[in-house]
Short mmCIF file of C-alpha atoms in Angstrom, two decimals:
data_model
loop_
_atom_site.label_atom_id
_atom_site.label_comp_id
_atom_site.label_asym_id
_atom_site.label_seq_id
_atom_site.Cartn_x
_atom_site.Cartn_y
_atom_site.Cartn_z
CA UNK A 1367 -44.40 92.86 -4.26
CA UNK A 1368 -41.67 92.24 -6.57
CA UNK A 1369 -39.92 88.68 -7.37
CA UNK A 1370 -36.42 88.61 -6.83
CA UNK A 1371 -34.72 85.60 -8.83
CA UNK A 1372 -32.34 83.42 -7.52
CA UNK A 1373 -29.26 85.13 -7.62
CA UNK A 1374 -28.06 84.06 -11.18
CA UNK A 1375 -30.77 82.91 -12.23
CA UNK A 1376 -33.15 84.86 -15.30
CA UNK A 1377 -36.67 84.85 -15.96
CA UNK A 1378 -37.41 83.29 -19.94
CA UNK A 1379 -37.65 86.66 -22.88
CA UNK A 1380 -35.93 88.75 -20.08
CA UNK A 1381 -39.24 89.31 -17.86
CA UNK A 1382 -40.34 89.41 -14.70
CA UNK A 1383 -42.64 86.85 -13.99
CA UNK A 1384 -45.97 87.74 -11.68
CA UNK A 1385 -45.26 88.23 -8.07
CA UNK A 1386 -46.18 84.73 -6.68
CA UNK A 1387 -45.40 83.21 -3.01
CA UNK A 1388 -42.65 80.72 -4.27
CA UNK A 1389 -42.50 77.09 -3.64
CA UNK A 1390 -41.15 76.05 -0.12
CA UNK A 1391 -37.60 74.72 -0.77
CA UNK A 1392 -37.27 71.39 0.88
CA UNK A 1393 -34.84 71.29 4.01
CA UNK A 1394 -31.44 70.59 3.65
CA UNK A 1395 -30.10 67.24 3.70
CA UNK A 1396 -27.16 65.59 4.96
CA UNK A 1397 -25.20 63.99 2.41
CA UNK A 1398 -25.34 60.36 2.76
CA UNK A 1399 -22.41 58.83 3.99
CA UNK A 1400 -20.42 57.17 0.97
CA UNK A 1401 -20.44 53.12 1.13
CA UNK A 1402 -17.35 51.30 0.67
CA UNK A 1403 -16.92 49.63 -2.26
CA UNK A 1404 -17.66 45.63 -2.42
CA UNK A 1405 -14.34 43.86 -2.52
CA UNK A 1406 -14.66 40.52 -4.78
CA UNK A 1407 -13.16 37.45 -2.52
CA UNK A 1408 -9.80 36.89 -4.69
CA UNK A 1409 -9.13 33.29 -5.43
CA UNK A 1410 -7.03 31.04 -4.16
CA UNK A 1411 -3.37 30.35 -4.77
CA UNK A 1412 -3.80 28.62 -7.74
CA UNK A 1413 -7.15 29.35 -8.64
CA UNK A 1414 -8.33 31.19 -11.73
CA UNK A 1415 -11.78 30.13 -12.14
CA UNK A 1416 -14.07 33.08 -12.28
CA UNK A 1417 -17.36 31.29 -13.78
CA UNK A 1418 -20.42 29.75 -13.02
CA UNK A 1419 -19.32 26.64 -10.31
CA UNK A 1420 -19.36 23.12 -11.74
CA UNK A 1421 -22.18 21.12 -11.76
CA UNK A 1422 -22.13 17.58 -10.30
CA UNK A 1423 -23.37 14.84 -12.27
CA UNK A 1424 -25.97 12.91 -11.19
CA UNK A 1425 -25.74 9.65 -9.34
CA UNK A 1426 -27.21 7.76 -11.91
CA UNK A 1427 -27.36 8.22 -15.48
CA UNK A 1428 -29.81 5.91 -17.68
CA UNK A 1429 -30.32 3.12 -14.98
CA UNK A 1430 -26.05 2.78 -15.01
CA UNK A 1431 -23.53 3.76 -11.85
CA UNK A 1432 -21.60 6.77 -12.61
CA UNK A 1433 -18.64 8.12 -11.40
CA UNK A 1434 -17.60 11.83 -11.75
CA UNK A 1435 -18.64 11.85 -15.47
CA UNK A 1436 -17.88 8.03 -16.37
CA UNK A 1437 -20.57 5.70 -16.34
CA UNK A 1438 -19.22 2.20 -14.78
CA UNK A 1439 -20.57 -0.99 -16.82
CA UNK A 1440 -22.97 -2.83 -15.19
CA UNK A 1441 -20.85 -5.15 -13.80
CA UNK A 1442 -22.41 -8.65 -14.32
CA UNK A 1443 -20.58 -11.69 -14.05
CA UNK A 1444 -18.42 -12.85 -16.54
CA UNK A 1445 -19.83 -15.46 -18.94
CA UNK A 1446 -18.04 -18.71 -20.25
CA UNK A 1447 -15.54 -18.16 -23.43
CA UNK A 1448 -17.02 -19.33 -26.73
CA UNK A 1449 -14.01 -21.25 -27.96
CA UNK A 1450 -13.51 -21.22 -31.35
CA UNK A 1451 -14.56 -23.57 -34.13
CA UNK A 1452 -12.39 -23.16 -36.80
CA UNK A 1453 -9.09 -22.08 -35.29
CA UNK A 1454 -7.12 -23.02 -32.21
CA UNK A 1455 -7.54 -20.72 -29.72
CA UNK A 1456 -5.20 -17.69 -29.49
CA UNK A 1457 -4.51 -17.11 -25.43
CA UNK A 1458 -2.25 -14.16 -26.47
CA UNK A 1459 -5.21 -11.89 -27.96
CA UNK A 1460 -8.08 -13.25 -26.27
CA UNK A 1461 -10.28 -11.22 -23.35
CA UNK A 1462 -10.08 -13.29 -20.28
CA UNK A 1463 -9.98 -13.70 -16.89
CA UNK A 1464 -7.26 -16.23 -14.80
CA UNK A 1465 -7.14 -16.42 -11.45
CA UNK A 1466 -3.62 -17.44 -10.69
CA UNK A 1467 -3.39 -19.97 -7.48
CA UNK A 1468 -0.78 -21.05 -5.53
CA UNK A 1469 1.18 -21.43 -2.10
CA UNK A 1470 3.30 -18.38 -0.58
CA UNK A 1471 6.41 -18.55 -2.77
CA UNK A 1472 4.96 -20.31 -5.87
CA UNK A 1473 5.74 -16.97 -7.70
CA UNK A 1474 2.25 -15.99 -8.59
CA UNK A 1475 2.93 -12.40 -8.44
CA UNK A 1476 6.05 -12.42 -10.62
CA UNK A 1477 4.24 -14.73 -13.09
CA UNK A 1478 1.05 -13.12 -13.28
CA UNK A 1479 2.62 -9.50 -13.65
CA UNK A 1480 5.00 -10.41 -16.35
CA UNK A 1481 1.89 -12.34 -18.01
CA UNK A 1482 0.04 -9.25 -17.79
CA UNK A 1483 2.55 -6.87 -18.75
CA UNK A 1484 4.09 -9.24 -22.55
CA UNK A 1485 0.28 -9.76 -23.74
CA UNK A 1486 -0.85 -8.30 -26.84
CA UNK A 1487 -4.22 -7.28 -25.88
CA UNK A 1488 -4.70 -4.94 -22.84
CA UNK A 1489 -4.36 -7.02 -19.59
CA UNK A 1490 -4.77 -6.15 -15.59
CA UNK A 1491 -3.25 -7.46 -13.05
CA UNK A 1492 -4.98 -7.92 -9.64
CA UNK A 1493 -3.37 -9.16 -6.40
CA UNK A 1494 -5.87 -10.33 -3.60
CA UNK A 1495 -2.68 -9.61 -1.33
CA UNK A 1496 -2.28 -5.84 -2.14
CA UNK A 1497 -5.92 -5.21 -2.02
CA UNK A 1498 -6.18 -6.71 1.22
CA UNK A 1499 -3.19 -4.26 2.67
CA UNK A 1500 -5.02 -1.51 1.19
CA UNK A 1501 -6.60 -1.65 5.32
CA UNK A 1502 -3.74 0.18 6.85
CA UNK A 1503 -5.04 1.45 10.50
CA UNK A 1504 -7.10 -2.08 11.26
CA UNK A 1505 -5.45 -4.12 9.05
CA UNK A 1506 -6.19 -8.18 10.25
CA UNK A 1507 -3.18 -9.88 9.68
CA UNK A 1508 -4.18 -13.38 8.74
CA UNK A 1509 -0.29 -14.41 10.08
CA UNK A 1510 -1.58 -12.95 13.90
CA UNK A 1511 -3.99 -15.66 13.44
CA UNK A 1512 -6.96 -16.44 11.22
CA UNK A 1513 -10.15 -14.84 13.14
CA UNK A 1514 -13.81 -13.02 12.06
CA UNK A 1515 -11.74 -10.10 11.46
CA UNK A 1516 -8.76 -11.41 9.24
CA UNK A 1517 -11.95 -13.29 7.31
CA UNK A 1518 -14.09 -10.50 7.13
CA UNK A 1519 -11.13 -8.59 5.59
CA UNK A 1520 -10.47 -10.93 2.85
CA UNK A 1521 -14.25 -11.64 1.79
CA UNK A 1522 -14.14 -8.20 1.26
CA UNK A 1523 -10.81 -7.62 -0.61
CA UNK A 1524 -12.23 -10.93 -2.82
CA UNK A 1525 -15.08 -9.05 -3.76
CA UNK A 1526 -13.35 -6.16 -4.49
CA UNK A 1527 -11.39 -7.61 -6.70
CA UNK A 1528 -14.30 -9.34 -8.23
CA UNK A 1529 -15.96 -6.16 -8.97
CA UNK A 1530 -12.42 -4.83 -10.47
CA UNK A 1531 -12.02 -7.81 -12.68
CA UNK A 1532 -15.79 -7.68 -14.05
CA UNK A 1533 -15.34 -3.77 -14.80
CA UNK A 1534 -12.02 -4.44 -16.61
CA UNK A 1535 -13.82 -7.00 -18.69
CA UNK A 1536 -17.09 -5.16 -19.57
CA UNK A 1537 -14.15 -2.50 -21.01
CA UNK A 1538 -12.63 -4.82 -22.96
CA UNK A 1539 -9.21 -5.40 -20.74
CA UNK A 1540 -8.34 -8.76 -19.91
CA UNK A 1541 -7.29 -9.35 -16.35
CA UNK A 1542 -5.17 -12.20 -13.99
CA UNK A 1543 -6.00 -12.53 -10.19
CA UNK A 1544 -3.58 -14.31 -8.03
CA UNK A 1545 -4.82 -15.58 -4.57
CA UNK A 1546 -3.53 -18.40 -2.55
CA UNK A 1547 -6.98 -20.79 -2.79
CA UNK A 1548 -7.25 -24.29 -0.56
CA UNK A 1549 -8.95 -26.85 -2.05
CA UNK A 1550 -10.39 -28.13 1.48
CA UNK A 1551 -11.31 -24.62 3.02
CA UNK A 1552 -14.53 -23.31 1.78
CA UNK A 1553 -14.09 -20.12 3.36
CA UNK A 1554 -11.05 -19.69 0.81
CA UNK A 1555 -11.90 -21.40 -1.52
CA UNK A 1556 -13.05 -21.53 -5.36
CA UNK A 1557 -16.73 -20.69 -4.45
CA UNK A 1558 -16.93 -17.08 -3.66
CA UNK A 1559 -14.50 -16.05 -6.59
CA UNK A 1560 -16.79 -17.41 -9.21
CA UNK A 1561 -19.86 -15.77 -7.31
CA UNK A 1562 -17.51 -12.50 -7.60
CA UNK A 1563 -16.12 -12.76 -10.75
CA UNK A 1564 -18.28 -15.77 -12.60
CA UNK A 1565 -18.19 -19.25 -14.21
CA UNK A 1566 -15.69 -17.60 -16.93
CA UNK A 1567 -13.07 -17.41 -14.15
CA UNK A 1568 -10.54 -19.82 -15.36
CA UNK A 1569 -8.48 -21.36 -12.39
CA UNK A 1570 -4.77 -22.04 -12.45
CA UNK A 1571 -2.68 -23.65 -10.10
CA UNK A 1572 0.74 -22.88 -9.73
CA UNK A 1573 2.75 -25.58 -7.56
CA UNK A 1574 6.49 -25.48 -7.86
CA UNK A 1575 8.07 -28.03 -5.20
CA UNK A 1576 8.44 -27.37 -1.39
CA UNK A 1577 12.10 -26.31 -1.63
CA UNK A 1578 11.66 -24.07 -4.11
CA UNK A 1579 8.40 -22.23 -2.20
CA UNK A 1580 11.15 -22.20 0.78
CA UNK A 1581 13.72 -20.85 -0.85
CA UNK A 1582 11.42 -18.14 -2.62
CA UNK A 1583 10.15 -17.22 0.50
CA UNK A 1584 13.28 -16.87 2.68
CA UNK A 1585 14.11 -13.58 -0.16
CA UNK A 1586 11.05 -12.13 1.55
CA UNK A 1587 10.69 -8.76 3.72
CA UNK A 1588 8.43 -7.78 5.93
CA UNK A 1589 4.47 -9.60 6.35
CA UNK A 1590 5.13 -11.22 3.19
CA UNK A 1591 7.63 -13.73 4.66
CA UNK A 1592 6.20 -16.33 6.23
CA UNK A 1593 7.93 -19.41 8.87
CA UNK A 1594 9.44 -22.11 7.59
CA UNK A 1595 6.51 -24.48 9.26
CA UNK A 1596 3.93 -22.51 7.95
CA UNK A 1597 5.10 -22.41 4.34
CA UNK A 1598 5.50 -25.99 4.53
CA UNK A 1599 2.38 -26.69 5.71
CA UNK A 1600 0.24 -24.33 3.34
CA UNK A 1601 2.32 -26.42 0.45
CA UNK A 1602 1.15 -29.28 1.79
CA UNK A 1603 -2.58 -28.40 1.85
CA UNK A 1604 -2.09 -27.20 -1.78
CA UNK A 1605 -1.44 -30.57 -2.80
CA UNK A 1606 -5.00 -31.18 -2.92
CA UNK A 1607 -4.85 -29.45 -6.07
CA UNK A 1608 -4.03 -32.81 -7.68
CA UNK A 1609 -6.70 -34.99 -8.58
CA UNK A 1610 -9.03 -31.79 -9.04
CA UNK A 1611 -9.45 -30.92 -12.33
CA UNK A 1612 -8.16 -27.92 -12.72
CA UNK A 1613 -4.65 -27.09 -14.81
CA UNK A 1614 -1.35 -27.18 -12.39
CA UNK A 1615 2.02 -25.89 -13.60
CA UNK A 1616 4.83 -27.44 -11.90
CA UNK A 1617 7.83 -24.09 -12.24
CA UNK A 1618 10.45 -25.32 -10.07
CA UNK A 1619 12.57 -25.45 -13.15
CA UNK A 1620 11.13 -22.51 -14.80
CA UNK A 1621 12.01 -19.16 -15.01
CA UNK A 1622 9.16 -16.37 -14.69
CA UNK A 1623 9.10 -15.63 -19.06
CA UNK A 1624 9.11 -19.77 -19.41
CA UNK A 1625 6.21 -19.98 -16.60
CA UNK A 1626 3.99 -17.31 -19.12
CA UNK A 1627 5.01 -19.44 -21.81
CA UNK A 1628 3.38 -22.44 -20.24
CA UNK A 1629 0.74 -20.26 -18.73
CA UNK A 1630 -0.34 -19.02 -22.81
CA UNK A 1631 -0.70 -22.92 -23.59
CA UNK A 1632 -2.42 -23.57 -20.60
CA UNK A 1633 -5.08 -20.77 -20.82
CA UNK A 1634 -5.40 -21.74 -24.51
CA UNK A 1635 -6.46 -25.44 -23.55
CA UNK A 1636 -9.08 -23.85 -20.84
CA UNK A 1637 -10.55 -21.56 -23.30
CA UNK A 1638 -11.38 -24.74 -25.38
CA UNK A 1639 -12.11 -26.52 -23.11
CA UNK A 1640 -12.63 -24.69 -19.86
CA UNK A 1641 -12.37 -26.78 -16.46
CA UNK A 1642 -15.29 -27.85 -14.11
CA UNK A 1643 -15.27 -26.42 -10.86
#
């Protein structure tokens, strides 16, 4: 029995190898079907991000609030102002906190904004009013009558703006709040800001005389404008003002940079000697 080699195929040094059986060739297989290849998800319209995804940060970061990658101060409530003992006190560059009061149409808005926006020091300006209306769908309108809801609402745009004002501080940025505060209505009243904010809150009453709050309030659109009868009677409540302690500015012959004027020198005088309340 003679080999035969596979055809083109030659034995090593030209040789015939020794007849052997040879090895059973495996049985044919089918070629394996070819796999498509794996298409990559392209990005979105104006995504380009091809790494690793971001990583959240945690909720908490040494004991402190965060919030994306910003820890929030702790938010405690703001202590009394050390007035100074060798100097008078400068209202212009010191860190405080004013909570602006007054009837619909005293001008506490215009007044506190402008204040806010001429000081010298970083100041914030927060409106009870516009962070109650931040409620759109829901929204208690205390004009439709004052009920649990319309309440409920405002307790919690007043602590809002506590926090706000107590974050702004712990940063360094001064900050006036303007709300329209009754002496003789608890539920409105001076208590629950100095729970939100704290006994550094230094109350200001704005009072500018009936006409003028009617006038001011007849150039008014939409909820902001009140009735004649009920302007008149929230003016009359805020009379109680008088006798209280607390700083009142009389600007019904002021113009809104006069009224900051007098609110620097009044703010000075509280920081010296701040009010009871």
């Amino acid at each position: 029995m003679h080999w035969t080699p596979h055809p083109g195929g030659h034995a090593p040094g030209g040789h015939n190898p020794p007849a052997s059986p040879p090895a059973p060739s495996p049985p044919p297989q089918a070629p394996a079907a070819p796999q498509p290849p794996v298409q990559q998800p392209a990005p979105a319209a104006g995504q380009g991000w091809h790494g690793p995804a971001p990583q959240q940060a945690p909720p908490t970061q040494h004991g402190m609030d965060v919030t994306g990658h910003v820890p929030l101060p702790p938010g405690a409530p703001v202590p009394l102002p050390s007035p100074p003992t060798d100097a008078a006190p400068d209202a212009a560059h010191a860190a405080v906190a004013v909570l602006l009061i007054g009837p619909a149409g005293a001008g506490k808005t215009s007044v506190a904004r402008h204040w806010a926006d001429t000081r010298r020091v970083p100041t914030a300006h927060i409106s009870l009013d516009d962070v109650r209306e931040w409620v759109r769908s829901g929204f208690a309108d205390p004009q439709s009558g004052w009920n649990d809801h319309s309440e409920a609402q405002y307790r919690l745009a007043r602590r809002t703006c506590g926090f706000a004002a107590r974050n702004f501080l712990a940063n360094g940025i001064s900050c006036i709040l303007d709300d329209a505060v009754f002496p003789d209505r608890p539920v409105v009243g001076l208590g629950g800001w100095k729970r939100h904010v704290g006994p550094g809150l230094l109350p200001i009453v704005l009072l500018p005389g009936l006409e003028i709050v009617l006038e001011r309030n007849a150039r008014r659109s939409g909820n902001r404008r009140l009735s004649d009868e009920e302007v008149a009677r929230i003016h009359g409540r805020m009379a109680g003002w008088y006798g209280s302690g607390l700083p009142i500015i009389d600007n019904s012959q002021h113009d809104v940079a006069t009224t900051v004027r007098v609110l620097d020198d009044v703010v000075a005088r509280s920081i010296a000697s701040p009010p009871n309340w």
